[in-house]
Coordinates of C-alpha atoms and ligand atoms in Angstrom, one line a residue:
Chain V
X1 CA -161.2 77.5 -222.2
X2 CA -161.7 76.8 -218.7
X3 CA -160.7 78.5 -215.9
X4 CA -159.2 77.1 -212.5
X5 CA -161.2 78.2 -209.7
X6 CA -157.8 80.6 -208.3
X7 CA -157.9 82.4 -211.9
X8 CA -161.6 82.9 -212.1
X9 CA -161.7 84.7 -208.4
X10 CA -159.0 86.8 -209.8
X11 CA -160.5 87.9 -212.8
X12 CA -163.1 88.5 -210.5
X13 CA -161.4 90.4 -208.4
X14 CA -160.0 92.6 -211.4
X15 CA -163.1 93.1 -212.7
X16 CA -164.2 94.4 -209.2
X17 CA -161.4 97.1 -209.2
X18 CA -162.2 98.1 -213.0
X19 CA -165.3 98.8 -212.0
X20 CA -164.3 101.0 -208.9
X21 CA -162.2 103.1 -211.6
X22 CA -165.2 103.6 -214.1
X23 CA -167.5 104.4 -211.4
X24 CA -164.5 107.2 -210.1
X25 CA -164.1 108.7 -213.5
X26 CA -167.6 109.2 -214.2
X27 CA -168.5 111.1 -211.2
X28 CA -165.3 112.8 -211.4
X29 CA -166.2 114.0 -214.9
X30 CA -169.9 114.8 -213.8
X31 CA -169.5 116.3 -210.4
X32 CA -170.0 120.2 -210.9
X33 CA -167.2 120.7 -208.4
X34 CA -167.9 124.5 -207.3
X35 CA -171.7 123.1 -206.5
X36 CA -170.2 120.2 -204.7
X37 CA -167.3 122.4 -202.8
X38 CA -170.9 124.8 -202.0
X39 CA -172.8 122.3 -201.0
X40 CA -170.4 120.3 -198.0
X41 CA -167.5 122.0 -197.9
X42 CA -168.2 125.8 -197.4
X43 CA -165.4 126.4 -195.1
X44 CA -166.9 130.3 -194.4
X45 CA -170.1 128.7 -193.2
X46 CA -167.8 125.8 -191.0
X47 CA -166.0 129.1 -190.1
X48 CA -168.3 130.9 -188.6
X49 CA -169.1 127.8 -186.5
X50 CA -166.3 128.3 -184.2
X51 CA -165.7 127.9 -181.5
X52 CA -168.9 127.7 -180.1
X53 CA -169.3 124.6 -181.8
X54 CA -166.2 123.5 -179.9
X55 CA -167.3 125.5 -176.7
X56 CA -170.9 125.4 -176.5
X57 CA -172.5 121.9 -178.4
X58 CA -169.3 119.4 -178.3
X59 CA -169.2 120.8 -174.4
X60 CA -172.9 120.1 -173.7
X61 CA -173.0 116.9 -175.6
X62 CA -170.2 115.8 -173.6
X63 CA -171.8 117.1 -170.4
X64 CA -175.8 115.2 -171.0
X65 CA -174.0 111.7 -172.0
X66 CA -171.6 112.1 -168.8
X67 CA -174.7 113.3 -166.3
X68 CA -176.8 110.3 -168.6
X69 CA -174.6 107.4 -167.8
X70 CA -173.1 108.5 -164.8
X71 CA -176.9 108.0 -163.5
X72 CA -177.6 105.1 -166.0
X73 CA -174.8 103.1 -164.3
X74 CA -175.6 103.5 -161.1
X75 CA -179.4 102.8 -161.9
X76 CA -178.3 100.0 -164.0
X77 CA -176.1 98.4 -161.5
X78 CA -179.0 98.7 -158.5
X79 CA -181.5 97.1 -161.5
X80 CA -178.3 94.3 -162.0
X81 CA -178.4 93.6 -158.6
X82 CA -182.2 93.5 -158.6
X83 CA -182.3 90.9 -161.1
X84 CA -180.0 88.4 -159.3
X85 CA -181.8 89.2 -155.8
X86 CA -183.1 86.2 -154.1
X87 CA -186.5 87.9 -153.5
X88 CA -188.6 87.1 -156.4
X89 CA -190.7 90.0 -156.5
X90 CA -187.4 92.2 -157.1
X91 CA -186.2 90.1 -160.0
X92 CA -189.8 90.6 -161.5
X93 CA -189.6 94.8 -160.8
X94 CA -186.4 94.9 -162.8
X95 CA -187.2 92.5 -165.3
X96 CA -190.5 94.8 -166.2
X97 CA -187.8 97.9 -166.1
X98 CA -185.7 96.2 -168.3
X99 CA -187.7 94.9 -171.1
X100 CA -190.0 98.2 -170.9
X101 CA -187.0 100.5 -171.7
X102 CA -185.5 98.7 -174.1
X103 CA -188.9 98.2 -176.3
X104 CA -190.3 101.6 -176.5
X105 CA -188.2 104.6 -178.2
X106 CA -185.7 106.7 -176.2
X107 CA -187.6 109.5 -177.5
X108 CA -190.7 109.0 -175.7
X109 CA -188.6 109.0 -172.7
X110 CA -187.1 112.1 -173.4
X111 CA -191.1 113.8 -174.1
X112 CA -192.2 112.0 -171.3
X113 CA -189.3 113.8 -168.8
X114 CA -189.6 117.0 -170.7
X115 CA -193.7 117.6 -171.1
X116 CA -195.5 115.3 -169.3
X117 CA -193.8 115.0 -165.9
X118 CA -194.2 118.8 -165.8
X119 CA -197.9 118.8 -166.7
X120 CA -199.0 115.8 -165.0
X121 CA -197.1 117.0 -161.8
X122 CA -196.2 120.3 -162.4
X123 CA -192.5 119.7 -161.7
X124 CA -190.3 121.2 -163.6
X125 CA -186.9 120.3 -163.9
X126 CA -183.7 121.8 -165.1
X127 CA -182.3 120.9 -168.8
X128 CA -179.2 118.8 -166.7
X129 CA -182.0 116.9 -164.8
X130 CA -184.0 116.1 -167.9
X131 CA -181.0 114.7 -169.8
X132 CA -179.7 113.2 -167.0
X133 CA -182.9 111.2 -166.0
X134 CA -183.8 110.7 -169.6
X135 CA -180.3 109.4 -170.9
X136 CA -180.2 107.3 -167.4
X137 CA -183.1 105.7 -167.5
X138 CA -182.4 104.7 -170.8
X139 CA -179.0 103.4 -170.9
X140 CA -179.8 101.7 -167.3
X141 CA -182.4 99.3 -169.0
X142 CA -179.0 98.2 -171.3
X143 CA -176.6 98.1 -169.0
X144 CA -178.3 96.3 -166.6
X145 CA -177.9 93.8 -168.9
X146 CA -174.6 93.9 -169.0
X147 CA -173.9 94.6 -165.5
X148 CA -175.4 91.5 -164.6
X149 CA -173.6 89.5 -167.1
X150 CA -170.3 90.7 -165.6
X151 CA -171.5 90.0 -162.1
X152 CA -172.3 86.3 -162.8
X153 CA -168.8 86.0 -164.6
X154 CA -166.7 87.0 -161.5
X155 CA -165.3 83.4 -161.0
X156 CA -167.2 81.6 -158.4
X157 CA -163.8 81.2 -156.2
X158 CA -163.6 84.5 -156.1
X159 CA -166.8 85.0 -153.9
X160 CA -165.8 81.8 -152.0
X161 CA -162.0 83.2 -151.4
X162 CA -163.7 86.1 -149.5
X163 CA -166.8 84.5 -147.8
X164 CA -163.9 82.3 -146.2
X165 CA -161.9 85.2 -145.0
X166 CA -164.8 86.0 -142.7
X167 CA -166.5 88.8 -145.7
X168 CA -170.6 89.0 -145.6
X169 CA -172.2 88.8 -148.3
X170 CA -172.8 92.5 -149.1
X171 CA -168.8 93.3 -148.1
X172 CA -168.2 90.2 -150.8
X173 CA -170.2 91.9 -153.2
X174 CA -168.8 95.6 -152.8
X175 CA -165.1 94.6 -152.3
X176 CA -164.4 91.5 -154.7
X177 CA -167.4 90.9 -157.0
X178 CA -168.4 94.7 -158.7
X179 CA -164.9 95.7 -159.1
X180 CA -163.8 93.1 -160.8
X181 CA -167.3 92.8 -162.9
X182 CA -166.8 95.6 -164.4
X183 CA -163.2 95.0 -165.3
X184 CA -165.0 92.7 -166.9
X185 CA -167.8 94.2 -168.8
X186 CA -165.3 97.4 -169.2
X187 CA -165.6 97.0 -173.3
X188 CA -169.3 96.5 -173.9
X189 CA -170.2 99.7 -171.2
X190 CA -167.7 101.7 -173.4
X191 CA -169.8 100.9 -176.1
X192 CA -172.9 101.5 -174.0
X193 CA -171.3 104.7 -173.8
X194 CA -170.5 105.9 -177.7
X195 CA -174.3 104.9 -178.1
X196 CA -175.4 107.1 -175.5
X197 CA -173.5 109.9 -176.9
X198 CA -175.4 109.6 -179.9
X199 CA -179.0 109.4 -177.7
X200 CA -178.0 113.2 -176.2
X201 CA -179.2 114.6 -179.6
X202 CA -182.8 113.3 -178.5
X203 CA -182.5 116.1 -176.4
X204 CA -183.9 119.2 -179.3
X205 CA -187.5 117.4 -178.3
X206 CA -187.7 119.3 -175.1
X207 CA -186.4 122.7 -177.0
X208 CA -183.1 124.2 -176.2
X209 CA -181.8 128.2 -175.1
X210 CA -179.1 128.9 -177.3
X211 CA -176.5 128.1 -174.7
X212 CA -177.8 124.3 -174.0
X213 CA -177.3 123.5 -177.7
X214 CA -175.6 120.7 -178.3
X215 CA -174.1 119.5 -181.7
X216 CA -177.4 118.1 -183.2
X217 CA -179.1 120.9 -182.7
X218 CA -176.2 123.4 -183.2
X219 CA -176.1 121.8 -186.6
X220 CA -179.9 122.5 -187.4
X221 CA -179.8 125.8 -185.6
X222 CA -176.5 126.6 -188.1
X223 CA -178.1 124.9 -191.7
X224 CA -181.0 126.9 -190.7
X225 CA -179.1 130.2 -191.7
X226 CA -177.3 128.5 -194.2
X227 CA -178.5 126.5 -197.1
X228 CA -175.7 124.4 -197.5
X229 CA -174.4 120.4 -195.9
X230 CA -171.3 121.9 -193.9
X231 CA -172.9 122.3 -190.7
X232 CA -174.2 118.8 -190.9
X233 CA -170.7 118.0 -192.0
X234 CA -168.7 119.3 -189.3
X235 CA -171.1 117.8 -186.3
X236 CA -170.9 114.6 -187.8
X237 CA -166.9 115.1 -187.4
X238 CA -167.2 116.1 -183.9
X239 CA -169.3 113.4 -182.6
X240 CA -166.5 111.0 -184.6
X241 CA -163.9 113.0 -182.1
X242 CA -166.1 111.6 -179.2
X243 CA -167.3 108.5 -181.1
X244 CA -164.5 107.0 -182.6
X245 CA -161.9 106.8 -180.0
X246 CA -164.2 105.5 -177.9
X247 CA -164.6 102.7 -180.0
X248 CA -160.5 102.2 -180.4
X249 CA -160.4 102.3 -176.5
X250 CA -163.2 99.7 -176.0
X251 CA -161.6 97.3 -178.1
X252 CA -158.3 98.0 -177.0
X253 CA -159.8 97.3 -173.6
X254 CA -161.1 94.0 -174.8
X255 CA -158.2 92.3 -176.1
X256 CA -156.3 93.5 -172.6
X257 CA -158.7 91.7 -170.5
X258 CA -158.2 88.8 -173.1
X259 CA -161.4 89.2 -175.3
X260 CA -162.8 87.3 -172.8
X261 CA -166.5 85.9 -173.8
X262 CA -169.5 87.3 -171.6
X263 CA -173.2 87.3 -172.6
X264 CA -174.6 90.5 -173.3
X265 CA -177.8 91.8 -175.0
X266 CA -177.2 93.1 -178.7
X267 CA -176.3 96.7 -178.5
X268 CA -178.9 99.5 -177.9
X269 CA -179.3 102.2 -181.1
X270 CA -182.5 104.3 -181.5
Chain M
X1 CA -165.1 72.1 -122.3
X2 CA -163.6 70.7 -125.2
X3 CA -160.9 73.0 -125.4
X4 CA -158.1 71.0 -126.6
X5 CA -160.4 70.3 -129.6
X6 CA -160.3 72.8 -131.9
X7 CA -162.8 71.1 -134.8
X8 CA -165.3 68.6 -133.6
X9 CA -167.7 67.1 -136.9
X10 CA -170.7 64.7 -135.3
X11 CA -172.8 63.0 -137.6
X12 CA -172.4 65.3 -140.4
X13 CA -174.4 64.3 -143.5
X14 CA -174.7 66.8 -147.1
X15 CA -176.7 65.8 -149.7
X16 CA -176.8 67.7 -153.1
X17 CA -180.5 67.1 -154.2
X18 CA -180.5 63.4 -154.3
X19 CA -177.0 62.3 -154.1
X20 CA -176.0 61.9 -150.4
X21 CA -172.6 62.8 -150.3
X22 CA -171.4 62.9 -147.0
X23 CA -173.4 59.7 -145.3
X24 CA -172.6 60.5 -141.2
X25 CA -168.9 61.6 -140.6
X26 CA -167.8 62.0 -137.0
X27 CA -163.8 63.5 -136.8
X28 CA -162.5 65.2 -134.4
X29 CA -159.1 67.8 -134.8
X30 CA -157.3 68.2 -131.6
X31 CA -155.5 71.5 -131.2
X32 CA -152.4 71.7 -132.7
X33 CA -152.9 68.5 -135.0
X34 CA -152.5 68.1 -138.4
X35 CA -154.9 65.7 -139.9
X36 CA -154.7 64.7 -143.6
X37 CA -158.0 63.4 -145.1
X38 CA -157.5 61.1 -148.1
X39 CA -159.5 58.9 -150.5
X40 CA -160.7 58.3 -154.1
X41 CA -161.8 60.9 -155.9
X42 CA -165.8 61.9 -155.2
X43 CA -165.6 60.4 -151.9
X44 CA -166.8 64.2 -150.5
X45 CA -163.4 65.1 -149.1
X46 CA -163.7 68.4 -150.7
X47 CA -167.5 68.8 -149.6
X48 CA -166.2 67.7 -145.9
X49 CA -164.0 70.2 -146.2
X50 CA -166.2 73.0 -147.4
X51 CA -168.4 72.0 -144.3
X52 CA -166.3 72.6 -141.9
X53 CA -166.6 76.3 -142.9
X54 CA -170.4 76.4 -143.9
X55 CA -169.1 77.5 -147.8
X56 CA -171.6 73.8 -148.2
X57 CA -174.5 74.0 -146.0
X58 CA -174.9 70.5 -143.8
X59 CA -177.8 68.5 -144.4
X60 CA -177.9 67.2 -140.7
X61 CA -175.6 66.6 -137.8
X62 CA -173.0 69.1 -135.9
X63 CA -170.1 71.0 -136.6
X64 CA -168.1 72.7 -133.9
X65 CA -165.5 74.7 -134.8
X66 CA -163.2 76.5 -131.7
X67 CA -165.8 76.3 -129.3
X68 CA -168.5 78.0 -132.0
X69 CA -171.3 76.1 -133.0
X70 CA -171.4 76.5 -136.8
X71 CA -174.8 74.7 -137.6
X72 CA -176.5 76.8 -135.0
X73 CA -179.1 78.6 -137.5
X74 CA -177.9 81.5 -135.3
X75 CA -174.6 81.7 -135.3
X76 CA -172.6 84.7 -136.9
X77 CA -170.6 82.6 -140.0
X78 CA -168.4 85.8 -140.9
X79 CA -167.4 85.9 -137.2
X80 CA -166.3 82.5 -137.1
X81 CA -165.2 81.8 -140.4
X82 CA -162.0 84.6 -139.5
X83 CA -161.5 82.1 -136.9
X84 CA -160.9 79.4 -140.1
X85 CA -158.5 80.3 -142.7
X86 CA -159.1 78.1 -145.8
X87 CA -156.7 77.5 -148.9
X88 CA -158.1 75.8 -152.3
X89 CA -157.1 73.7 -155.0
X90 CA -157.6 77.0 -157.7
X91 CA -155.5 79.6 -155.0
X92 CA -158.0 82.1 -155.5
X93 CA -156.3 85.7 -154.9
X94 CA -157.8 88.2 -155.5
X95 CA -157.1 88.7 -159.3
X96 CA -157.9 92.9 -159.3
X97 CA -155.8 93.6 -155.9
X98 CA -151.9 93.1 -155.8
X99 CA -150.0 90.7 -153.5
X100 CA -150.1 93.5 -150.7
X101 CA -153.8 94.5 -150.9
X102 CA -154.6 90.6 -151.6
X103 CA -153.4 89.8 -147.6
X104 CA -154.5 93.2 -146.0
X105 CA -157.8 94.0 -147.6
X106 CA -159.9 91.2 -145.1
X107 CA -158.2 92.4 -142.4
X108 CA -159.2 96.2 -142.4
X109 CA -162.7 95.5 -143.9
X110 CA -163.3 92.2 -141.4
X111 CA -161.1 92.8 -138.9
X112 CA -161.1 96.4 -138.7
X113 CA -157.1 96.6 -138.5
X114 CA -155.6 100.1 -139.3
X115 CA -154.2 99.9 -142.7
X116 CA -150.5 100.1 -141.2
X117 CA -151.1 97.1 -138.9
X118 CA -152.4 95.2 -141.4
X119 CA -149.4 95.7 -143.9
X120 CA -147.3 95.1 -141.0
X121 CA -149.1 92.0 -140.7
X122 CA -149.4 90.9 -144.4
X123 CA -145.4 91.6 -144.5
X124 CA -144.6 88.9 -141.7
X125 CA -147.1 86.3 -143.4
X126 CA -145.4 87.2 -147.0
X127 CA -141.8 86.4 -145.2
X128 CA -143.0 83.4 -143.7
X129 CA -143.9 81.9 -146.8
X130 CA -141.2 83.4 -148.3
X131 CA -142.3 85.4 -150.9
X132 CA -141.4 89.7 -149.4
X133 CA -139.7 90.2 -152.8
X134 CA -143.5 89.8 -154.6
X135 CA -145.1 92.3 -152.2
X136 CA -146.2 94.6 -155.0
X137 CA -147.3 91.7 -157.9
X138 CA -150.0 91.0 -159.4
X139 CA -151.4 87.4 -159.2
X140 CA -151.3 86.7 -162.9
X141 CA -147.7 87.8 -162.6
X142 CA -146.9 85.1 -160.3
X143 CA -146.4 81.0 -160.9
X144 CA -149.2 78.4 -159.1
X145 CA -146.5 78.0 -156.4
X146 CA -146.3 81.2 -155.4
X147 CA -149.5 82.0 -156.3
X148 CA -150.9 78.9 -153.3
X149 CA -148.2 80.6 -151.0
X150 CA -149.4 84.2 -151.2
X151 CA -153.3 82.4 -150.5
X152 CA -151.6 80.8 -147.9
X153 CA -150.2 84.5 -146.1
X154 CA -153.6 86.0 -146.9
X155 CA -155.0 83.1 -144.8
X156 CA -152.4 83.2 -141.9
X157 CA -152.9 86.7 -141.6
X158 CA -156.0 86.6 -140.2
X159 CA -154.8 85.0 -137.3
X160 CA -156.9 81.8 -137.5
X161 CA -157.3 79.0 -135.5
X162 CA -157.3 76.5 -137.5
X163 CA -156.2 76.1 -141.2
X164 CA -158.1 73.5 -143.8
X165 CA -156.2 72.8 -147.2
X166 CA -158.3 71.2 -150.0
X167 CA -155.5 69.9 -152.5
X168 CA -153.6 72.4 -152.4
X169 CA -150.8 71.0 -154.6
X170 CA -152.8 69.1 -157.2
X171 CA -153.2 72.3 -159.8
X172 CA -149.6 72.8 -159.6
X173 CA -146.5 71.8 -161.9
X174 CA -144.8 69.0 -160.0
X175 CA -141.4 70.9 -159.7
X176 CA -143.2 73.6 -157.6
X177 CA -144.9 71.4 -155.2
X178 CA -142.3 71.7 -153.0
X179 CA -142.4 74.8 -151.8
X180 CA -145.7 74.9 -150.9
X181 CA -145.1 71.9 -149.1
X182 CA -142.6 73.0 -147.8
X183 CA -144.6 76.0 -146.4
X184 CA -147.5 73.6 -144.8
X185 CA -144.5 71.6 -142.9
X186 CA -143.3 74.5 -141.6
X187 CA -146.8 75.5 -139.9
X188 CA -146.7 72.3 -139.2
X189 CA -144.2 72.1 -136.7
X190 CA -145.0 75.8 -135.6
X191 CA -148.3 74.1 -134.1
X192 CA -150.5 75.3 -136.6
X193 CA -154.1 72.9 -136.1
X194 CA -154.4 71.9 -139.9
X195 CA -157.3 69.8 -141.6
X196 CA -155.4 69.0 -145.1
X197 CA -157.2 67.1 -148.2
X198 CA -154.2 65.5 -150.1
X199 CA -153.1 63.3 -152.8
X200 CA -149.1 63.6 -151.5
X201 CA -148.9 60.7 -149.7
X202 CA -145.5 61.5 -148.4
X203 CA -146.5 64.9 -146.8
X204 CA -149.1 63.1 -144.9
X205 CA -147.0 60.5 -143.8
X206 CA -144.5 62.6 -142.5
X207 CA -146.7 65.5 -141.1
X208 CA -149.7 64.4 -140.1
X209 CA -150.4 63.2 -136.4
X210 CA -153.8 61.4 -138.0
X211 CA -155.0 60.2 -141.5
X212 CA -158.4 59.7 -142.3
X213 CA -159.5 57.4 -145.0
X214 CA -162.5 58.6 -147.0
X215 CA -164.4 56.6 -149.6
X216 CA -168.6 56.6 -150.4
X217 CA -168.9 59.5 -147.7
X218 CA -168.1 57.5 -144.7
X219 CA -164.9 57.5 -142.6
X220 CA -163.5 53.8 -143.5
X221 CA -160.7 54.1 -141.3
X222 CA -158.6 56.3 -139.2
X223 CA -155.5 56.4 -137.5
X224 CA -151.5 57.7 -137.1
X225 CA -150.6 58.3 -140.4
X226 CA -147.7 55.0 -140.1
X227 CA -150.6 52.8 -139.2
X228 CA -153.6 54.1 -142.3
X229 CA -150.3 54.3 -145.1
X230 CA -148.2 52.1 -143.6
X231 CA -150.3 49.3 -142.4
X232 CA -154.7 49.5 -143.7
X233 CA -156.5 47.4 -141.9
X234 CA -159.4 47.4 -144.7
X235 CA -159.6 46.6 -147.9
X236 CA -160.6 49.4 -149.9
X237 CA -157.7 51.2 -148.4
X238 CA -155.6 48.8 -149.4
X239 CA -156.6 49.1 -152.7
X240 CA -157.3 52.8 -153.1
X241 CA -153.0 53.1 -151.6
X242 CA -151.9 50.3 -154.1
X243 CA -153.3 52.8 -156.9
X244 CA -152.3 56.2 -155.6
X245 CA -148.4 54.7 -154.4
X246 CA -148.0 52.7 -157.8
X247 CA -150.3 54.1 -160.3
X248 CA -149.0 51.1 -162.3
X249 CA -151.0 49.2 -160.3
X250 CA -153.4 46.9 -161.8
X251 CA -156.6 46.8 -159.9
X252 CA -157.5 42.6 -159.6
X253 CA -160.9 41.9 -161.8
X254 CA -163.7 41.5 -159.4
Ligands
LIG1 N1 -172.2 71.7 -155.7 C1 -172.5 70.4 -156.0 N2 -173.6 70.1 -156.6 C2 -173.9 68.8 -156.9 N3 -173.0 67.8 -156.6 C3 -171.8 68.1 -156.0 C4 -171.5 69.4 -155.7 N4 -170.3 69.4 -155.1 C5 -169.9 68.1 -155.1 N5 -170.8 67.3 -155.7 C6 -170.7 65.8 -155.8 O1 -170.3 65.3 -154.6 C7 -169.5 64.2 -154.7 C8 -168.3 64.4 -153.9 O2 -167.5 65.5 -154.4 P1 -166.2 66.1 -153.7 O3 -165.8 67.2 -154.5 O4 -166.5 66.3 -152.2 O5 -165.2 64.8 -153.9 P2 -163.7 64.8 -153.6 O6 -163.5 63.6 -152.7 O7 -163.2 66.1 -153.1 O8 -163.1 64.4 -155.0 P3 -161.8 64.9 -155.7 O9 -160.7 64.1 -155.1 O10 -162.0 64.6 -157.1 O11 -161.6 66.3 -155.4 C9 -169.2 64.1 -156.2 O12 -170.0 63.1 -156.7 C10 -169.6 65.4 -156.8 O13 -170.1 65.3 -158.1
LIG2 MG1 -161.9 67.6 -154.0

């Protein structure tokens, strides 16, 4: 007998939720729960990780991603304004910046900061320096980007409004246009900033004392010691604490300032 | 020397790439005087406008502006635009800064008023226009009336010496016209020197000392605004009033 198109997609859809049900029983009838309970939810071993995890690595990942995109946006907005400069050679500086950073891994960056500045110069900076730059120079090369997409969609009455009130160009810029840019581009830096978050865990490259951890390598350091997936288990939840929020206030963000449309590049992610 | 001129254009021409605009205007507004500029639409009443305060750069000729030459390649713009306030068609305010911050923020950072001058300042603009009760609003709180009143006070407040207006009723609903009308006759009479673009054939003729009569960026014709409304001498007037006055109007095939 045929079927009408409305009941074939819903004994589709049944079939769909039969097969979730199987799928469920099976593994609940497999599953050696003890191994499974030993294996990711060992609650001595995620015991034993406070509260340094909380103190020490949630602290210092917090810490690196501020320092790192308190200096990316400021590099980023300098590279924004670079780009829309009316000197051509300064549009051509940042567009090499730009397309450099963003094509080669945030790792090497990281390597470069920790190893080879030091023996190529014999500088040595602190572990707050060397995230700081690392992450910055990073997450400049992607929010310059959006910087400058926010820039150009501060209506052009705007700029005019002040230029006619007797405003130069530079007062224009500081007092009407970058504020309300970044009202603008508030939702896509906020995202620019969960994935930055993520980046600080680049960081184990450059080797860490115990009290610089941060909840990557708090995680290793911990599974190290103890065979089992609950460290892993309870980092991954503590960058969600970070993460996840971030994400609810970025889009809460967006539909605030209307959703409104501006061009950026596709999001960063190494 | 020319002191009871406060805008003098000579020969001003603006081209944008190819297309001449403005073709060789000479105007004159005399302190105190309110001149309305009218005309069809892309006649470069807008760009004349915008000249008059460099936000379009001339192509050639001579804008003089309370005794500063404007098209001197020399000539400090910030300084003398202060001396110009200018009100659009689209208000403009400041859409991050409330009403308050809207009218005092060009005066501390231009004029380098202390913060309680200004707000005494941006108070006695907000009354004028009648809007005190919106001191602390946002612009997207307010309507297009009093949206074009508050651009109005942020203008006044810096003290200029002459006022231009392009349109500044044609983006509002026609029940809140008024007002701002109302507001531009009331500078009017306190002896503001206004340069106003407008459709609102009424204001003009009852405010405006002069009227000119723009079409194909020329000056067709000039005059008190009795004799340009009341009475065109040309023919394109003629026909460009018989539209605007009775949009109705069919234009005789040519
Ligand atoms: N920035 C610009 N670039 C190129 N062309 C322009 C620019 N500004 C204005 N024009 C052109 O100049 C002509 C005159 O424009 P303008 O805005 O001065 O006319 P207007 O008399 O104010 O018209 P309206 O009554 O529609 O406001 C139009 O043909 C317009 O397309
Ligand atoms: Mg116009």
């Amino acid at each position: 007998m045929a079927l009408s198109k409305r009941q074939r997609a819903k004994v589709f859809r049944l079939a769909q939720y039969a097969l979730l049900v199987v799928v469920i029983v099976v593994l609940a009838l497999a599953a050696d729960w003890t191994e499974v309970k030993r294996a990711f939810f060992n609650l001595d071993i995620a015991a034993s990780m406070f509260p340094n995890v909380i103190t020490t690595a949630l602290k210092n990942t917090i810490v690196y991603t501020a320092l790192g995109f308190a200096f990316g946006l400021v590099l980023g907005l300098v590279l924004a304004l670079m780009k829309l400069s009316s000197v051509p050679p300064y549009r051509w500086i940042a567009t090499i910046y730009i397309e450099f950073f963003r094509g080669i891994p945030a790792l090497l960056v990281f390597i470069a900061l920790g190893f080879g500045v030091p023996l190529a110069f014999g500088l040595q900076f602190d572990i707050y320096s060397t995230v700081m730059l690392s992450l910055g120079i990073v997450g400049a090369a992607y929010m310059a980007e959006t910087i400058r997409a926010g820039i150009q969609a501060v209506p052009k009455g705007q700029i005019e409004a002040a230029r006619s009130l007797g405003m130069s160009h530079g007062r224009t810029l500081a007092t009407v246009v970058i504020p309300q840019a970044f009202r603008i581009i508030l939702p896509p830096l906020t995202n620019e900033l969960i994935l930055l978050t993520k980046d600080s865990s680049l960081i184990y490259i450059i080797g860490l004392a115990r009290e610089q951890y941060e909840l990557t390598k708090f995680g290793r350091e911990t599974l190290s010691r103890s065979p089992s997936l609950t460290p892993i288990l309870v980092v991954g939840l503590c960058y969600l604490v970070i993460t996840i929020p971030l994400g609810h206030l970025s889009r809460h963000l967006e539909r605030r300032t209307g959703g409104r449309k501006i061009r950026t590049p596709e999001s960063t992610g190494v | 020397m020319t002191d009871d001129v406060a805008v003098r254009i000579t020969g001003l021409k603006k081209s944008f790439g190819s297309l001449e605009v403005l073709k060789g205007i000479d105007a004159t507004v005399g302190r105190g005087e309110v001149v309305c500029v009218i005309g069809p639409s892309g006649s470069g009443k807008s760009t004349l406008l915008r000249c008059v305060n460099l936000l379009e750069e001339p192509t050639g000729g001579k804008i003089v502006v309370d005794g500063t030459e404007l098209t001197d390649p020399d000539v400090d713009i910030d300084a003398a635009r202060v001396r110009i306030g200018m009100v659009f068609q689209g208000f403009n305010l400041f859409s991050h800064l409330n009403v308050l911050n809207n009218l005092t923020v060009a005066q501390r950072k231009v004029l380098k008023r202390s913060p309680r001058e200004a707000q005494e300042v941006a108070l006695r603009n907000l009354e004028r226009v009648g809007l005190s009760e919106k001191v602390n609003a946002m612009p997207a709180e307010l309507s297009g009336g009093q949206q074009q009143r508050v651009a109005i006070a942020r203008a006044l407040a810096m003290d200029p010496a002459v006022m231009l207006f392009d349109e500044p009723t044609s983006a509002l609903d026609p029940e809140l016209v008024g007002d701002v009308l109302g507001v531009m006759r009331e500078l009017a009479d306190e002896g503001m020197t206004m340069l106003v673009v407008t459709h609102e054939m009424q204001f003009a003729r009852e405010v405006a000392d002069r009227v000119l009569f723009m079409d194909g960026g020329y000056v067709v014709e000039e005059g008190p605004a009795a004799q340009v409304i009341g009475e065109p001498a040309h023919e394109r007037t003629k026909s460009f009033l018989a539209r605007v006055l009775d949009p109705t109007h069919q234009r005789p095939a040519s």
